[in-house]
Amino acid sequence: MENMKYRYIYEYEFYRGTSAAETAQRINDVYGAGVAKESTVRFQFQRYRFGNFDLQNQPRGRTETKVENEELKAIVKADPSQSTSKIAAGFGISDKIVLIYLKQIGKVKKLERWVLHELSKSNLQTRIDCCVTLLN
């Protein structure tokens, strides 16, 4: 049974004047042991006492932060030496989130500048030569 259905039962028992412990016991007798915890029923009863009869879950957590990749690229292109703290302050988000978005657009910090994480043709050839040498 879904949590919403149990909440209807909790509300019914609350209006009947049943205690939280007794409500939990009755639900567990009918639907099986461990289905309704007394602490959960107490929490719902407390909400009802304060007049909150909304059966839906309340939204939790932070709001999703959304940074446009093109806008971030433009900011980094304008000043590739700026820190993640400055970029984060401009968007109103944390440094860690900025690092995640920078990684998404392929930027890494090298010599205090944000650059694309790509190998030049000569670096790629050097890497291939080293790998071939190690395999032989």
Tab-separated table of C-alpha atoms in Angstrom:
chain	number	residue	atom	x	y	z
A	1	MET	CA	0.000	0.000	0.000
A	2	GLU	CA	1.254	3.481	-0.780
A	3	ASN	CA	2.088	6.061	1.892
A	4	MET	CA	-0.784	8.266	0.734
A	5	LYS	CA	-3.302	5.570	1.600
A	6	TYR	CA	-1.843	5.227	5.089
A	7	ARG	CA	-2.098	8.982	5.559
A	8	TYR	CA	-5.847	8.779	4.968
A	9	ILE	CA	-6.007	6.135	7.679
A	10	TYR	CA	-3.895	8.311	10.009
A	11	GLU	CA	-6.277	11.232	9.461
A	12	TYR	CA	-9.312	9.040	10.097
A	13	GLU	CA	-7.835	7.680	13.318
A	14	PHE	CA	-6.818	11.202	14.392
A	15	TYR	CA	-10.428	12.377	14.077
A	16	ARG	CA	-11.576	9.319	16.027
A	17	GLY	CA	-9.290	10.383	18.886
A	18	THR	CA	-7.142	7.258	18.707
A	19	SER	CA	-3.600	7.543	20.050
A	20	ALA	CA	-0.615	7.298	17.716
A	21	ALA	CA	0.539	4.053	19.325
A	22	GLU	CA	-2.885	2.467	18.976
A	23	THR	CA	-3.191	3.654	15.360
A	24	ALA	CA	0.187	2.165	14.460
A	25	GLN	CA	-0.759	-1.106	16.155
A	26	ARG	CA	-4.092	-1.332	14.302
A	27	ILE	CA	-2.476	-0.680	10.915
A	28	ASN	CA	0.241	-3.246	11.608
A	29	ASP	CA	-2.365	-5.808	12.683
A	30	VAL	CA	-4.191	-5.411	9.370
A	31	TYR	CA	-1.361	-4.819	6.872
A	32	GLY	CA	1.551	-6.598	8.527
A	33	ALA	CA	4.222	-5.856	11.096
A	34	GLY	CA	6.416	-2.832	10.458
A	35	VAL	CA	4.111	-1.143	7.970
A	36	ALA	CA	3.317	1.812	10.231
A	37	LYS	CA	5.895	3.088	12.678
A	38	GLU	CA	4.644	4.799	15.779
A	39	SER	CA	7.060	7.706	15.237
A	40	THR	CA	5.634	8.301	11.758
A	41	VAL	CA	2.081	8.288	13.079
A	42	ARG	CA	3.084	10.688	15.881
A	43	PHE	CA	4.628	13.023	13.302
A	44	GLN	CA	1.433	13.002	11.210
A	45	PHE	CA	-0.738	13.545	14.289
A	46	GLN	CA	1.425	16.516	15.265
A	47	ARG	CA	0.907	18.027	11.798
A	48	TYR	CA	-2.856	17.528	12.165
A	49	ARG	CA	-2.835	19.227	15.591
A	50	PHE	CA	-1.265	22.307	13.977
A	51	GLY	CA	-3.950	22.304	11.298
A	52	ASN	CA	-1.853	20.898	8.455
A	53	PHE	CA	-4.042	18.286	6.796
A	54	ASP	CA	-2.161	18.359	3.493
A	55	LEU	CA	-1.463	14.741	2.574
A	56	GLN	CA	1.168	15.514	-0.081
A	57	ASN	CA	4.885	15.475	0.669
A	58	GLN	CA	6.503	18.862	1.038
A	59	PRO	CA	9.266	19.748	-1.446
A	60	ARG	CA	12.730	19.119	-0.032
A	61	GLY	CA	16.274	20.063	-0.792
A	62	ARG	CA	17.730	22.942	-2.675
A	63	THR	CA	16.336	24.356	-5.827
A	64	GLU	CA	18.105	23.078	-8.890
A	65	THR	CA	20.840	25.379	-10.103
A	66	LYS	CA	20.999	25.841	-13.822
A	67	VAL	CA	23.927	27.492	-15.550
A	68	GLU	CA	23.861	27.941	-19.295
A	69	ASN	CA	27.001	26.441	-20.816
A	70	GLU	CA	27.213	29.151	-23.477
A	71	GLU	CA	27.085	31.879	-20.855
A	72	LEU	CA	29.792	30.139	-18.817
A	73	LYS	CA	31.954	29.746	-21.936
A	74	ALA	CA	31.618	33.464	-22.641
A	75	ILE	CA	32.625	34.395	-19.096
A	76	VAL	CA	35.653	32.097	-19.147
A	77	LYS	CA	36.650	33.312	-22.614
A	78	ALA	CA	36.465	36.943	-21.474
A	79	ASP	CA	38.778	36.283	-18.512
A	80	PRO	CA	40.278	32.775	-18.425
A	81	SER	CA	42.342	33.544	-15.320
A	82	GLN	CA	39.432	34.235	-12.974
A	83	SER	CA	38.848	31.912	-10.039
A	84	THR	CA	35.911	29.596	-9.534
A	85	SER	CA	34.920	31.750	-6.549
A	86	LYS	CA	34.475	34.796	-8.787
A	87	ILE	CA	32.533	32.802	-11.358
A	88	ALA	CA	30.378	31.272	-8.613
A	89	ALA	CA	29.635	34.685	-7.123
A	90	GLY	CA	28.467	35.907	-10.527
A	91	PHE	CA	26.001	33.031	-10.879
A	92	GLY	CA	25.059	32.864	-7.196
A	93	ILE	CA	26.115	29.217	-6.835
A	94	SER	CA	28.872	27.303	-5.049
A	95	ASP	CA	32.425	26.757	-6.292
A	96	LYS	CA	31.824	23.018	-6.584
A	97	ILE	CA	28.894	23.527	-8.930
A	98	VAL	CA	31.032	25.822	-11.089
A	99	LEU	CA	33.702	23.104	-11.298
A	100	ILE	CA	31.082	20.594	-12.428
A	101	TYR	CA	29.875	22.926	-15.200
A	102	LEU	CA	33.439	23.762	-16.263
A	103	LYS	CA	34.130	20.056	-16.590
A	104	GLN	CA	30.979	19.672	-18.711
A	105	ILE	CA	32.245	22.246	-21.194
A	106	GLY	CA	35.681	20.612	-21.245
A	107	LYS	CA	37.643	23.251	-19.348
A	108	VAL	CA	40.531	22.501	-16.973
A	109	LYS	CA	42.788	24.839	-15.030
A	110	LYS	CA	46.359	24.907	-16.340
A	111	LEU	CA	48.889	27.511	-15.251
A	112	GLU	CA	46.159	29.583	-13.586
A	113	ARG	CA	44.024	29.722	-16.749
A	114	TRP	CA	40.931	27.820	-17.830
A	115	VAL	CA	41.713	26.037	-21.093
A	116	LEU	CA	40.115	23.302	-23.159
A	117	HIS	CA	41.212	19.846	-22.156
A	118	GLU	CA	42.487	18.734	-25.546
A	119	LEU	CA	45.822	17.403	-26.740
A	120	SER	CA	47.630	19.017	-29.621
A	121	LYS	CA	48.563	16.749	-32.529
A	122	SER	CA	52.207	16.623	-31.438
A	123	ASN	CA	51.242	15.819	-27.820
A	124	LEU	CA	48.877	13.124	-29.038
A	125	GLN	CA	51.591	11.587	-31.219
A	126	THR	CA	54.060	11.680	-28.303
A	127	ARG	CA	51.524	9.917	-26.094
A	128	ILE	CA	50.917	7.235	-28.754
A	129	ASP	CA	54.677	6.712	-29.211
A	130	CYS	CA	55.150	6.268	-25.459
A	131	CYS	CA	52.296	3.767	-25.261
A	132	VAL	CA	53.652	1.751	-28.197
A	133	THR	CA	57.120	1.735	-26.616
A	134	LEU	CA	55.709	0.477	-23.320
A	135	LEU	CA	53.704	-2.258	-25.033
A	136	ASN	CA	56.763	-3.619	-26.884
